[in-house]
Coordinates of C-alpha atoms in Angstrom, one line a residue:
Chain Z
X65 CA 84.1 94.9 92.3
X66 CA 87.2 93.3 90.9
X67 CA 86.5 90.0 92.7
X68 CA 82.9 89.8 91.5
X69 CA 83.8 90.7 87.9
X70 CA 86.4 87.9 87.9
X71 CA 84.0 85.4 89.3
X72 CA 81.1 86.1 87.0
X73 CA 82.8 87.5 83.9
X74 CA 79.6 89.3 82.8
X75 CA 78.8 90.6 79.3
X76 CA 77.5 93.9 80.7
X77 CA 77.6 95.9 84.0
X78 CA 75.0 98.3 85.3
X79 CA 75.9 100.9 87.8
X80 CA 72.7 101.6 89.7
X81 CA 73.5 105.0 91.1
X82 CA 75.5 106.4 94.1
X83 CA 78.6 105.6 92.0
X84 CA 80.3 108.4 93.9
X85 CA 79.5 110.4 97.0
X86 CA 79.7 114.0 95.8
X87 CA 77.8 115.7 98.6
X88 CA 80.9 117.3 99.7
X89 CA 82.8 117.5 96.5
X90 CA 82.4 121.2 96.1
X91 CA 84.4 122.1 93.1
X92 CA 83.8 120.5 89.7
X93 CA 86.2 117.6 89.9
X94 CA 84.0 114.7 90.9
X95 CA 84.7 113.1 87.5
X96 CA 88.0 111.9 88.8
X97 CA 86.3 109.8 91.4
X98 CA 83.7 108.6 88.9
X99 CA 86.6 107.3 86.7
X100 CA 88.0 105.4 89.6
X101 CA 84.7 103.8 90.4
X102 CA 84.2 102.5 86.8
X103 CA 87.8 101.4 86.3
X104 CA 87.3 97.7 87.3
X105 CA 84.8 97.3 84.6
X106 CA 86.6 99.4 82.1
X107 CA 90.0 97.7 82.6
X108 CA 88.4 94.3 81.8
X109 CA 86.9 95.7 78.5
X110 CA 83.3 95.1 79.7
X111 CA 80.7 97.5 78.4
X112 CA 78.4 99.2 81.0
X113 CA 75.6 101.6 81.6
X114 CA 74.9 103.9 84.6
X115 CA 72.1 105.8 86.3
X116 CA 72.3 108.5 88.9
X117 CA 71.6 108.1 92.6
X118 CA 71.1 110.7 95.3
X119 CA 74.7 111.0 96.2
X120 CA 76.3 111.5 92.8
X121 CA 75.6 115.2 92.6
X122 CA 74.4 117.7 95.2
X123 CA 74.0 121.4 95.7
X124 CA 76.9 123.5 96.9
X125 CA 77.1 123.9 100.7
X126 CA 79.5 126.5 102.2
X127 CA 81.9 124.8 104.6
X128 CA 81.7 126.8 107.9
X129 CA 85.5 126.6 108.3
X130 CA 86.0 128.8 105.2
X131 CA 84.6 131.7 107.3
X132 CA 87.4 131.6 109.9
X133 CA 91.1 132.0 109.0
X134 CA 92.6 131.0 106.5
X135 CA 89.4 132.0 104.7
X136 CA 87.8 131.1 101.4
X137 CA 90.0 129.4 98.8
X138 CA 90.7 131.3 95.7
X139 CA 88.1 130.7 93.0
X140 CA 89.3 130.2 89.5
X141 CA 86.8 131.9 87.2
X142 CA 86.5 130.7 83.6
X143 CA 86.6 134.3 82.3
X144 CA 85.7 137.7 83.6
X145 CA 82.3 138.0 82.0
X146 CA 79.6 139.9 83.9
X147 CA 76.8 138.3 82.1
X148 CA 77.9 134.9 83.4
X149 CA 78.7 135.9 87.0
X150 CA 77.2 132.7 88.3
X151 CA 79.9 130.8 86.3
X152 CA 82.3 132.2 88.8
X153 CA 81.0 130.8 92.1
X154 CA 81.7 127.6 94.0
X155 CA 79.4 124.7 93.1
X156 CA 79.3 121.0 93.0
X157 CA 79.6 118.9 89.8
X158 CA 76.3 118.7 88.0
X159 CA 74.7 115.4 86.9
X160 CA 74.9 116.6 83.3
X161 CA 78.6 117.2 83.6
X162 CA 79.3 113.8 85.2
X163 CA 77.3 112.1 82.5
X164 CA 78.9 114.0 79.7
X165 CA 82.3 113.2 81.1
X166 CA 81.5 109.5 81.3
X167 CA 80.2 109.3 77.8
X168 CA 82.9 111.5 76.2
X169 CA 85.8 109.5 77.8
X170 CA 84.6 105.9 77.5
X171 CA 83.8 104.1 74.3
X172 CA 82.5 101.2 76.4
X173 CA 79.9 103.3 78.1
X174 CA 76.3 102.8 76.9
X175 CA 75.1 105.6 79.3
X176 CA 73.0 108.4 77.8
X177 CA 71.9 111.9 78.9
X178 CA 68.4 111.1 77.8
X179 CA 65.9 113.7 76.4
X180 CA 66.7 117.3 77.3
X181 CA 63.1 118.0 78.1
X182 CA 63.4 115.6 81.1
X183 CA 66.0 117.8 82.8
X184 CA 67.0 118.1 85.7
X185 CA 66.6 114.3 85.5
X186 CA 69.4 113.1 83.2
X187 CA 69.9 109.3 82.9
X188 CA 66.7 108.4 81.1
X189 CA 67.3 106.0 78.2
X190 CA 66.6 102.6 76.8
X191 CA 69.0 100.0 75.6
X192 CA 68.1 97.1 73.3
X193 CA 69.7 93.7 74.0
X194 CA 69.8 92.1 70.6
X195 CA 69.5 88.5 69.6
X196 CA 72.5 86.6 68.3
X197 CA 70.4 86.3 65.1
X198 CA 71.0 89.9 64.4
X199 CA 70.8 93.5 65.7
X200 CA 67.3 94.0 64.4
X201 CA 65.9 91.3 66.7
X202 CA 65.4 92.6 70.2
X203 CA 65.5 90.1 73.1
X204 CA 64.9 92.5 75.9
X205 CA 64.7 96.2 76.5
X206 CA 66.6 97.7 79.4
X207 CA 65.1 101.0 80.6
X208 CA 67.1 103.3 82.8
X209 CA 65.4 106.2 84.8
X210 CA 66.8 108.9 87.0
X211 CA 65.0 108.7 90.3
X212 CA 66.4 112.0 91.5
X213 CA 68.0 113.1 94.7
X214 CA 71.1 115.1 95.4
X215 CA 70.6 118.3 93.3
X216 CA 66.9 117.9 93.0
X217 CA 64.0 116.0 94.7
X218 CA 63.9 112.2 95.0
X219 CA 61.1 111.5 92.4
X220 CA 60.4 110.1 89.0
X221 CA 58.4 112.9 87.4
X222 CA 55.2 112.7 85.4
X223 CA 57.3 113.9 82.4
X224 CA 59.5 110.8 82.8
X225 CA 56.5 108.5 83.1
X226 CA 55.1 110.1 79.9
X227 CA 58.4 109.6 78.2
X228 CA 58.4 105.9 79.2
X229 CA 54.8 105.5 77.9
X230 CA 55.6 107.1 74.5
X231 CA 58.9 105.3 74.1
X232 CA 57.7 101.9 75.0
X233 CA 54.5 102.3 72.8
X234 CA 56.8 103.2 70.0
X235 CA 59.4 100.5 70.1
X236 CA 57.4 97.7 71.7
X237 CA 53.7 98.4 70.7
X238 CA 52.6 94.8 70.9
X239 CA 54.4 94.1 74.2
X240 CA 56.2 91.2 72.5
X241 CA 59.7 92.1 73.9
X242 CA 60.2 91.7 77.7
X243 CA 61.4 94.8 79.5
X244 CA 63.6 95.3 82.6
X245 CA 63.7 98.6 84.5
X246 CA 66.6 100.2 86.5
X247 CA 66.7 103.2 88.7
X248 CA 68.2 104.1 92.1
X249 CA 65.6 105.0 94.7
X250 CA 62.9 102.4 95.5
X251 CA 59.4 103.6 94.6
X252 CA 56.7 103.5 97.2
X253 CA 55.4 100.1 96.0
X254 CA 58.6 98.6 97.6
X255 CA 57.3 99.6 101.0
X256 CA 54.1 97.7 100.3
X257 CA 55.8 94.4 99.4
X258 CA 58.6 94.6 101.9
X259 CA 59.0 91.4 104.0
X260 CA 58.7 91.8 107.8
X261 CA 60.8 89.8 110.3
X262 CA 63.3 88.1 107.9
X263 CA 62.7 87.2 104.3
X264 CA 60.1 84.6 103.4
X265 CA 58.5 83.3 100.2
X266 CA 57.5 84.6 97.8
X267 CA 60.4 87.1 98.5
X268 CA 63.9 85.9 98.0
X269 CA 67.0 87.5 99.6
X270 CA 69.5 87.4 102.4
X271 CA 69.4 90.8 104.3
X272 CA 66.4 92.8 105.4
X273 CA 68.1 95.1 107.9
X274 CA 66.3 98.5 107.4
X275 CA 63.1 100.2 106.3
X276 CA 62.6 100.9 102.6
X277 CA 63.8 104.6 102.0
X278 CA 61.3 105.3 99.2
X279 CA 61.0 108.2 96.7
X280 CA 59.2 111.4 98.0
X281 CA 56.2 110.9 95.7
X282 CA 54.6 108.5 93.3
X283 CA 53.9 110.4 90.1
X284 CA 52.7 107.8 87.7
X285 CA 55.6 105.5 86.6
X286 CA 54.6 102.6 88.9
X287 CA 51.0 102.7 87.6
X288 CA 52.3 102.3 84.0
X289 CA 54.8 99.6 84.8
X290 CA 52.4 97.5 86.9
X291 CA 49.8 97.2 84.2
X292 CA 52.3 96.5 81.4
X293 CA 52.8 92.7 81.2
X294 CA 56.0 93.0 79.2
X295 CA 57.7 94.6 82.2
X296 CA 59.2 91.8 84.3
X297 CA 61.2 93.4 87.0
X298 CA 62.5 96.7 88.5
X299 CA 66.0 96.9 90.1
X300 CA 67.0 99.6 92.6
X301 CA 69.9 100.3 94.9
X302 CA 69.8 103.0 97.6
X303 CA 69.1 100.8 100.7
X304 CA 72.4 99.1 101.5
X305 CA 70.8 96.9 104.1
X306 CA 68.3 95.3 101.7
X307 CA 68.9 92.8 98.9
X308 CA 65.6 91.1 98.4
X309 CA 63.3 90.6 95.4
X310 CA 59.6 90.5 96.1
X311 CA 56.7 90.1 93.6
X312 CA 54.2 92.9 93.3
X313 CA 51.4 91.3 91.3
X314 CA 53.2 90.1 88.1
X315 CA 56.1 92.4 88.5
X316 CA 59.3 91.7 90.5
X317 CA 60.6 94.5 92.7
X318 CA 64.3 93.9 93.4
X319 CA 67.1 95.5 95.3
X320 CA 70.6 95.1 94.1
X321 CA 73.4 94.4 96.7
X322 CA 75.7 97.1 98.0
X323 CA 78.9 96.5 95.9
X324 CA 81.4 99.3 96.4
X325 CA 83.1 100.4 99.6
X326 CA 81.6 103.9 99.7
X327 CA 78.5 104.8 101.6
X328 CA 76.9 103.7 104.9
X329 CA 76.7 100.2 106.4
X330 CA 79.1 97.3 106.8
X331 CA 77.1 94.5 105.4
X332 CA 79.2 92.2 103.3
X333 CA 79.6 93.4 99.7
X334 CA 78.2 91.7 96.7
X335 CA 76.4 92.3 93.4
X336 CA 73.1 91.2 91.9
X337 CA 73.7 89.2 88.8
X338 CA 71.1 88.8 85.9
X339 CA 71.3 86.0 83.5
X340 CA 69.1 86.5 80.4
X341 CA 68.5 83.6 78.0
X342 CA 66.8 84.0 74.6
X343 CA 65.2 80.7 73.6
X344 CA 63.2 80.2 75.7
X345 CA 63.2 83.6 77.2
X346 CA 64.2 83.7 80.9
X347 CA 65.6 86.1 83.4
X348 CA 67.4 84.4 86.3
X349 CA 69.1 86.3 89.1
X350 CA 71.3 85.7 92.1
X351 CA 73.7 87.6 94.3
X352 CA 77.4 86.9 94.1
X353 CA 79.3 87.9 97.2
X354 CA 82.8 89.3 97.4
X355 CA 83.9 85.9 99.0
X356 CA 82.6 84.0 96.0
X357 CA 79.4 82.7 97.8
X358 CA 76.3 82.7 95.7
X359 CA 72.8 83.1 97.3
X360 CA 69.3 84.3 96.7
X361 CA 68.7 82.5 93.3
X362 CA 65.4 83.5 91.8
X363 CA 63.7 83.1 88.5
X364 CA 62.2 86.5 87.5
X365 CA 60.8 85.4 84.1
X366 CA 58.9 83.8 82.5
Chain G
X291 CA 57.1 152.7 106.6
X292 CA 55.2 155.7 105.1
X293 CA 53.7 156.6 108.4
X294 CA 57.0 156.5 110.4
X295 CA 58.8 158.5 107.7
X296 CA 56.2 161.2 107.7
X297 CA 56.3 161.4 111.5
X298 CA 60.0 161.5 111.9
X299 CA 61.1 163.0 108.6
X300 CA 64.6 161.5 109.0
X301 CA 67.8 162.7 107.1
X302 CA 68.8 159.1 106.3
X303 CA 67.3 155.6 106.4
X304 CA 69.0 152.3 107.1
X305 CA 67.5 149.1 105.9
X306 CA 68.8 146.5 108.3
X307 CA 68.3 143.4 106.2
X308 CA 65.5 141.0 105.3
X309 CA 64.3 143.8 103.0
X310 CA 62.7 141.1 100.9
X311 CA 61.9 137.4 101.5
X312 CA 63.5 135.8 98.5
X313 CA 63.7 132.2 99.8
X314 CA 61.1 131.2 97.3
X315 CA 61.9 133.6 94.6
X316 CA 63.4 131.1 92.3
X317 CA 64.1 133.0 89.2
X318 CA 66.3 136.1 89.2
X319 CA 63.6 138.8 89.5
X320 CA 63.8 139.6 93.2
X321 CA 64.9 143.2 92.4
X322 CA 61.3 144.2 91.6
X323 CA 60.3 143.4 95.2
X324 CA 63.4 145.2 96.5
X325 CA 62.4 148.3 94.6
X326 CA 58.9 148.2 96.2
X327 CA 60.4 147.9 99.6
X328 CA 62.6 151.0 99.3
X329 CA 60.0 153.1 97.5
X330 CA 58.6 154.9 100.6
X331 CA 62.1 156.3 101.3
X332 CA 63.0 156.9 97.7
X333 CA 59.7 158.7 96.9
X334 CA 60.4 161.2 99.8
X335 CA 63.9 161.9 98.4
X336 CA 65.6 160.6 101.5
X337 CA 69.0 158.9 101.0
X338 CA 69.5 155.4 102.5
X339 CA 71.8 152.5 103.0
X340 CA 71.1 148.8 103.3
X341 CA 72.7 145.6 104.5
X342 CA 71.6 142.0 103.8
X343 CA 69.7 139.7 106.0
X344 CA 69.2 136.0 105.9
X345 CA 66.0 136.2 103.7
X346 CA 67.2 138.5 101.0
X347 CA 68.8 135.8 98.9
X348 CA 68.8 132.0 99.1
X349 CA 69.9 128.9 97.2
X350 CA 67.5 127.5 94.6
X351 CA 65.2 124.8 95.8
X352 CA 63.2 122.7 93.3
X353 CA 59.4 123.0 94.0
X354 CA 58.0 119.5 94.2
X355 CA 55.0 120.4 92.1
X356 CA 57.2 120.9 89.1
X357 CA 57.7 117.2 88.9
X358 CA 54.1 116.4 88.4
X359 CA 52.1 117.8 85.5
X360 CA 52.3 120.5 84.1
X361 CA 56.0 120.0 84.7
X362 CA 59.0 122.3 84.8
X363 CA 58.5 125.9 83.4
X364 CA 60.5 126.6 80.3
X365 CA 63.9 128.0 81.2
X366 CA 65.1 131.0 79.3
X367 CA 68.9 130.6 78.7
X368 CA 71.0 133.7 78.1
X369 CA 72.8 131.9 75.2
X370 CA 73.5 128.4 74.1
X371 CA 77.1 128.2 75.4
X372 CA 78.4 124.8 76.6
X373 CA 81.1 126.4 78.7
X374 CA 78.5 128.3 80.7
X375 CA 76.0 125.5 81.1
X376 CA 75.4 126.6 84.7
X377 CA 74.1 130.0 83.4
X378 CA 71.2 128.1 82.1
X379 CA 69.7 126.6 85.2
X380 CA 67.1 127.8 87.7
X381 CA 68.5 129.8 90.6
X382 CA 67.6 132.5 93.0
X383 CA 68.7 136.1 92.8
X384 CA 72.2 136.5 94.3
X385 CA 73.2 139.1 96.9
X386 CA 75.6 140.7 94.5
X387 CA 72.9 141.1 91.8
X388 CA 70.4 142.6 94.3
X389 CA 73.1 145.1 95.5
X390 CA 74.2 145.9 92.0
X391 CA 70.6 146.6 91.0
X392 CA 70.0 148.9 94.0
X393 CA 73.1 150.9 93.5
X394 CA 72.8 151.2 89.7
X395 CA 69.1 152.3 89.8
X396 CA 69.2 154.7 92.8
X397 CA 71.2 157.9 93.1
X398 CA 70.0 158.2 96.7
X399 CA 71.4 154.8 97.7
X400 CA 74.6 154.9 99.7
X401 CA 74.8 151.1 99.8
X402 CA 78.0 149.5 98.6
X403 CA 79.1 146.0 97.5
X404 CA 82.2 146.3 99.7
X405 CA 85.6 144.7 99.0
X406 CA 85.5 141.8 96.6
X407 CA 87.8 139.7 98.8
X408 CA 85.0 139.5 101.4
X409 CA 82.7 137.6 99.0
X410 CA 80.2 135.9 99.5
X411 CA 79.5 138.5 102.1
X412 CA 78.6 141.6 100.2
X413 CA 77.3 144.6 102.1
X414 CA 80.5 145.6 104.0
X415 CA 81.3 149.3 103.9
X416 CA 81.6 152.4 106.0
X417 CA 79.9 155.8 105.6
X418 CA 81.2 159.0 107.0
X419 CA 78.6 161.4 108.5
X420 CA 80.2 164.8 108.0
X421 CA 80.0 167.9 110.1
X422 CA 78.1 170.9 109.0
X423 CA 81.5 172.6 109.2
X424 CA 82.6 170.6 106.1
X425 CA 82.9 167.2 104.5
X426 CA 86.4 166.7 105.7
X427 CA 85.3 166.7 109.3
X428 CA 83.7 163.4 110.3
X429 CA 81.1 163.4 113.1
X430 CA 80.5 159.6 113.2
X431 CA 81.4 156.6 111.1
X432 CA 78.6 154.2 110.2
X433 CA 79.9 150.6 109.6
X434 CA 77.8 148.1 107.7
X435 CA 78.5 144.4 107.8
X436 CA 76.9 141.4 106.1
X437 CA 76.1 138.9 108.8
X438 CA 75.3 136.1 106.3
X439 CA 72.4 133.8 106.0
X440 CA 70.3 132.8 103.0
X441 CA 72.9 131.7 100.4
X442 CA 75.7 131.2 102.9
X443 CA 76.1 130.6 106.6
X444 CA 75.0 133.1 109.3
X445 CA 78.4 134.4 110.3
X446 CA 80.6 137.5 110.2
X447 CA 83.9 136.0 109.0
X448 CA 87.4 136.4 110.3
X449 CA 88.1 138.2 106.9
X450 CA 85.3 140.7 107.7
X451 CA 86.7 141.3 111.2
X452 CA 90.2 141.8 109.6
X453 CA 88.7 144.3 107.1
X454 CA 87.0 146.2 110.0
X455 CA 90.3 146.3 111.9
X456 CA 92.3 147.6 109.0
X457 CA 89.7 150.1 107.8
X458 CA 89.0 151.6 111.3
X459 CA 92.8 151.8 112.0
X460 CA 93.2 153.6 108.8
X461 CA 90.4 156.2 108.9
X462 CA 90.1 156.6 112.7
X463 CA 93.6 155.7 114.1
X464 CA 93.3 157.8 117.3
X465 CA 89.7 156.6 118.0
X466 CA 88.6 160.3 118.0
X467 CA 85.5 159.7 115.9
X468 CA 82.6 157.8 117.4
X469 CA 81.5 154.7 115.5
X470 CA 78.1 153.0 115.1
X471 CA 77.8 149.4 113.7
X472 CA 74.9 147.9 111.7
X473 CA 74.3 144.3 110.6
X474 CA 71.3 141.9 110.5
X475 CA 71.8 138.8 112.8
X476 CA 72.6 139.4 116.4
X477 CA 76.0 138.1 117.5
X478 CA 76.3 135.7 120.4
X479 CA 77.0 138.6 122.8
X480 CA 73.3 139.5 122.5
X481 CA 72.4 136.2 124.2
X482 CA 74.6 137.1 127.1
X483 CA 73.0 140.5 127.8
X484 CA 69.4 139.5 126.9
X485 CA 67.0 140.5 129.7
X486 CA 64.8 137.7 131.2
X487 CA 61.2 138.1 132.3
X488 CA 60.4 141.5 130.9
X489 CA 62.9 144.3 130.2
X490 CA 64.5 146.0 133.2
X491 CA 67.4 148.6 133.6
X492 CA 70.0 148.9 132.3
X493 CA 68.1 147.5 129.3
X494 CA 65.5 149.7 127.5
X495 CA 62.8 148.4 125.3
X496 CA 59.1 147.3 125.0
X497 CA 59.0 143.7 123.7
X498 CA 61.0 140.7 124.8
X499 CA 59.0 137.9 123.3
X500 CA 61.5 135.4 122.0
X501 CA 65.0 134.0 122.4
X502 CA 67.9 135.7 120.6
X503 CA 68.5 133.9 117.3
X504 CA 72.3 134.5 117.1
X505 CA 74.9 133.9 114.4
X506 CA 76.3 130.4 114.0
X507 CA 79.7 131.3 115.2
X508 CA 81.7 134.2 116.8
X509 CA 84.8 134.7 114.6
X510 CA 86.4 137.8 116.0
X511 CA 84.4 140.9 115.2
X512 CA 82.8 141.2 118.7
X513 CA 86.2 141.0 120.4
X514 CA 87.4 143.9 118.2
X515 CA 84.3 146.0 118.8
X516 CA 84.1 145.4 122.5
X517 CA 87.7 146.6 123.2
X518 CA 87.4 149.7 120.9
X519 CA 86.1 152.6 122.9
X520 CA 85.1 154.6 119.8
X521 CA 82.4 152.0 119.0
X522 CA 79.2 153.1 120.8
X523 CA 76.5 150.7 119.7
X524 CA 75.6 147.8 117.4
X525 CA 72.2 147.7 115.8
X526 CA 70.6 144.4 114.4
X527 CA 67.3 143.2 113.2
X528 CA 66.4 139.5 112.6
X529 CA 64.3 138.9 115.8
X530 CA 60.9 140.5 115.2
X531 CA 59.8 139.9 118.8
X532 CA 62.7 141.8 120.4
X533 CA 63.3 145.6 120.4
X534 CA 65.6 146.2 123.3
X535 CA 68.9 147.9 123.8
X536 CA 71.2 146.5 126.5
X537 CA 74.7 147.5 127.5
X538 CA 77.6 145.0 127.1
X539 CA 80.4 146.7 129.1
X540 CA 80.7 150.1 127.4
X541 CA 79.0 149.1 124.1
X542 CA 75.3 149.1 123.5
X543 CA 73.7 146.1 121.8
X544 CA 70.4 147.1 120.2
X545 CA 67.6 145.5 118.2
X546 CA 65.7 147.6 115.7
X547 CA 62.0 147.2 115.6
X548 CA 60.2 145.1 112.9
X549 CA 59.0 147.8 110.4
X550 CA 57.7 146.2 107.2
X551 CA 54.8 143.8 106.8
X552 CA 56.8 140.9 105.5
X553 CA 58.2 138.1 107.7
X554 CA 56.9 136.3 110.8
X555 CA 55.1 137.7 113.9
X556 CA 52.2 140.2 114.4
X557 CA 53.8 142.5 117.0
X558 CA 52.9 146.1 116.2
X559 CA 55.2 147.7 113.6
X560 CA 57.7 150.5 114.3
X561 CA 61.2 151.7 113.6
X562 CA 64.2 152.5 115.7
X563 CA 65.2 156.1 115.3
X564 CA 68.7 157.5 115.9
X565 CA 69.3 161.2 116.6
X566 CA 73.0 162.2 116.4
X567 CA 74.1 165.6 117.5
X568 CA 77.5 167.0 116.9
X569 CA 78.4 169.5 119.6
X570 CA 78.4 168.0 122.1
X571 CA 78.4 164.6 120.5
X572 CA 75.5 162.4 121.5
X573 CA 73.5 159.5 120.1
X574 CA 69.9 159.3 121.4
X575 CA 67.5 156.6 120.2
X576 CA 63.8 155.8 120.5
X577 CA 61.2 153.7 118.8
X578 CA 58.5 155.3 116.7
X579 CA 55.4 153.1 116.2
X580 CA 53.1 153.0 113.2
X581 CA 50.4 154.6 115.4
X582 CA 52.7 157.6 116.2
X583 CA 53.5 156.5 119.8
X584 CA 57.1 156.9 120.9
X585 CA 58.7 154.6 123.5
X586 CA 62.0 153.2 124.7
X587 CA 64.0 156.4 124.7
X588 CA 67.6 155.8 125.5
X589 CA 70.9 157.8 125.4
X590 CA 73.5 155.6 123.8
X591 CA 76.4 158.1 123.9
X592 CA 78.2 159.8 125.5

């Protein structure tokens, strides 16, 4: 992450989920690892935003070894209060706690919890990228959605789709401002456009080493995005062995590139870069590798 | 249950776990079903004791249908208190809550939570069956152990074995009083003695229709019980298609018989009966079926 940030010197960083692997972080201390993961960006004074993946939080699982000697570790209870007995049991760190920690401790973080009514999905929000002419003049909207996984099923709910519809109608009713979408787990549409046997036009990318591991259901968000001409591209992570962009009608479906050293696979690390220009509007993308090499240049808009 | 209770008119009833199937009871209301399950015993004024099975409590699992319209049911939070955010999330009914409810609401219940240091295993306790000569004169000790499952792994922990060792040394140091043991999931020793192709001597029983579904590990309790001559028999449930008793050295390993109408399998319902006499001491057992038939008579002690 340090190398790529030094090479590209970006204005903004997006963490696309699976920032940490908290499946086995049983006690609520995962925030420490989260802080480490964002430190390369933070230490350079670069602002950022994050969404959740399927590894960032998870339900508690009892380790079998706790049932043999030396037994179950002592549990520190917040207070002896019978009406909150569940506060005194082992559990993983919740999405909401991770997000609250990130926001509370980082002035540079643009992450948001999103509307409470979308719980248990947490990282649903929109950021406006403003023109140099002034903050009232939006150049592009960046939408972030929580695609689930970990502590709840891997889906983007109907409620999230409804939220996107209302929000986008409200802030961009005439579809004048281009929109880019970010979440972690590819939707089922990615399976449809996935290249077979290498990567060939119109797809652009370098690795195509595994099947698309898509969300468990398609509950409406893709239908909305596909028929909304202002939406230019969706960016997901999740599959470490995939880094392609493929068009699905007028919408680009892109994978990022596995950047950190956590998680499965030993494909070389890199990061997807987006370059947004205002006049004329364009979105260009490429992948910057840890060893400086740049590949997979693609124009996503206009 | 009503039929068997009327036929046998027992002095005491033991619920051997899987009293309810709470895997999908997502909100904390499983106690209502528990009350229904024990009502045949309660309504006859018969005292009882219970242990937990693997279906009585379980971790919360998000139903997929909550993510499409009409969405996630409104969650009633005990109070808006940020330090207890986990008190306001969906969850199943915990073992401890089920047990507390049973004990608090039933004067006839002899169930106990057991020592707190054995948590998350809950139903670990011993009952003394007293002589007609007086309450100070024990005829037999009934030990109840929580064999896990549901909200935690299917094991009897080293800590539980240690508890049994200390307790039995304390109340029965000279091994003078016979002991009977009750838990839900068969230990691995049951696999060793299981009859093949029917049921033949020295085993006694009527159905042998499936493999023994044993605990996930053997962490010491069986070693203790096997070399303790005062222990006469272990009784388990779990396998609805098994109702045999087989000797393992000098200790009898018995299945009960599937009694209630919950759970898998359509083998005819019945209940294992124990008849304990004081002078001379003996433990006899048989299975009483729903249609009155008695079978599988066996002398378990002396």
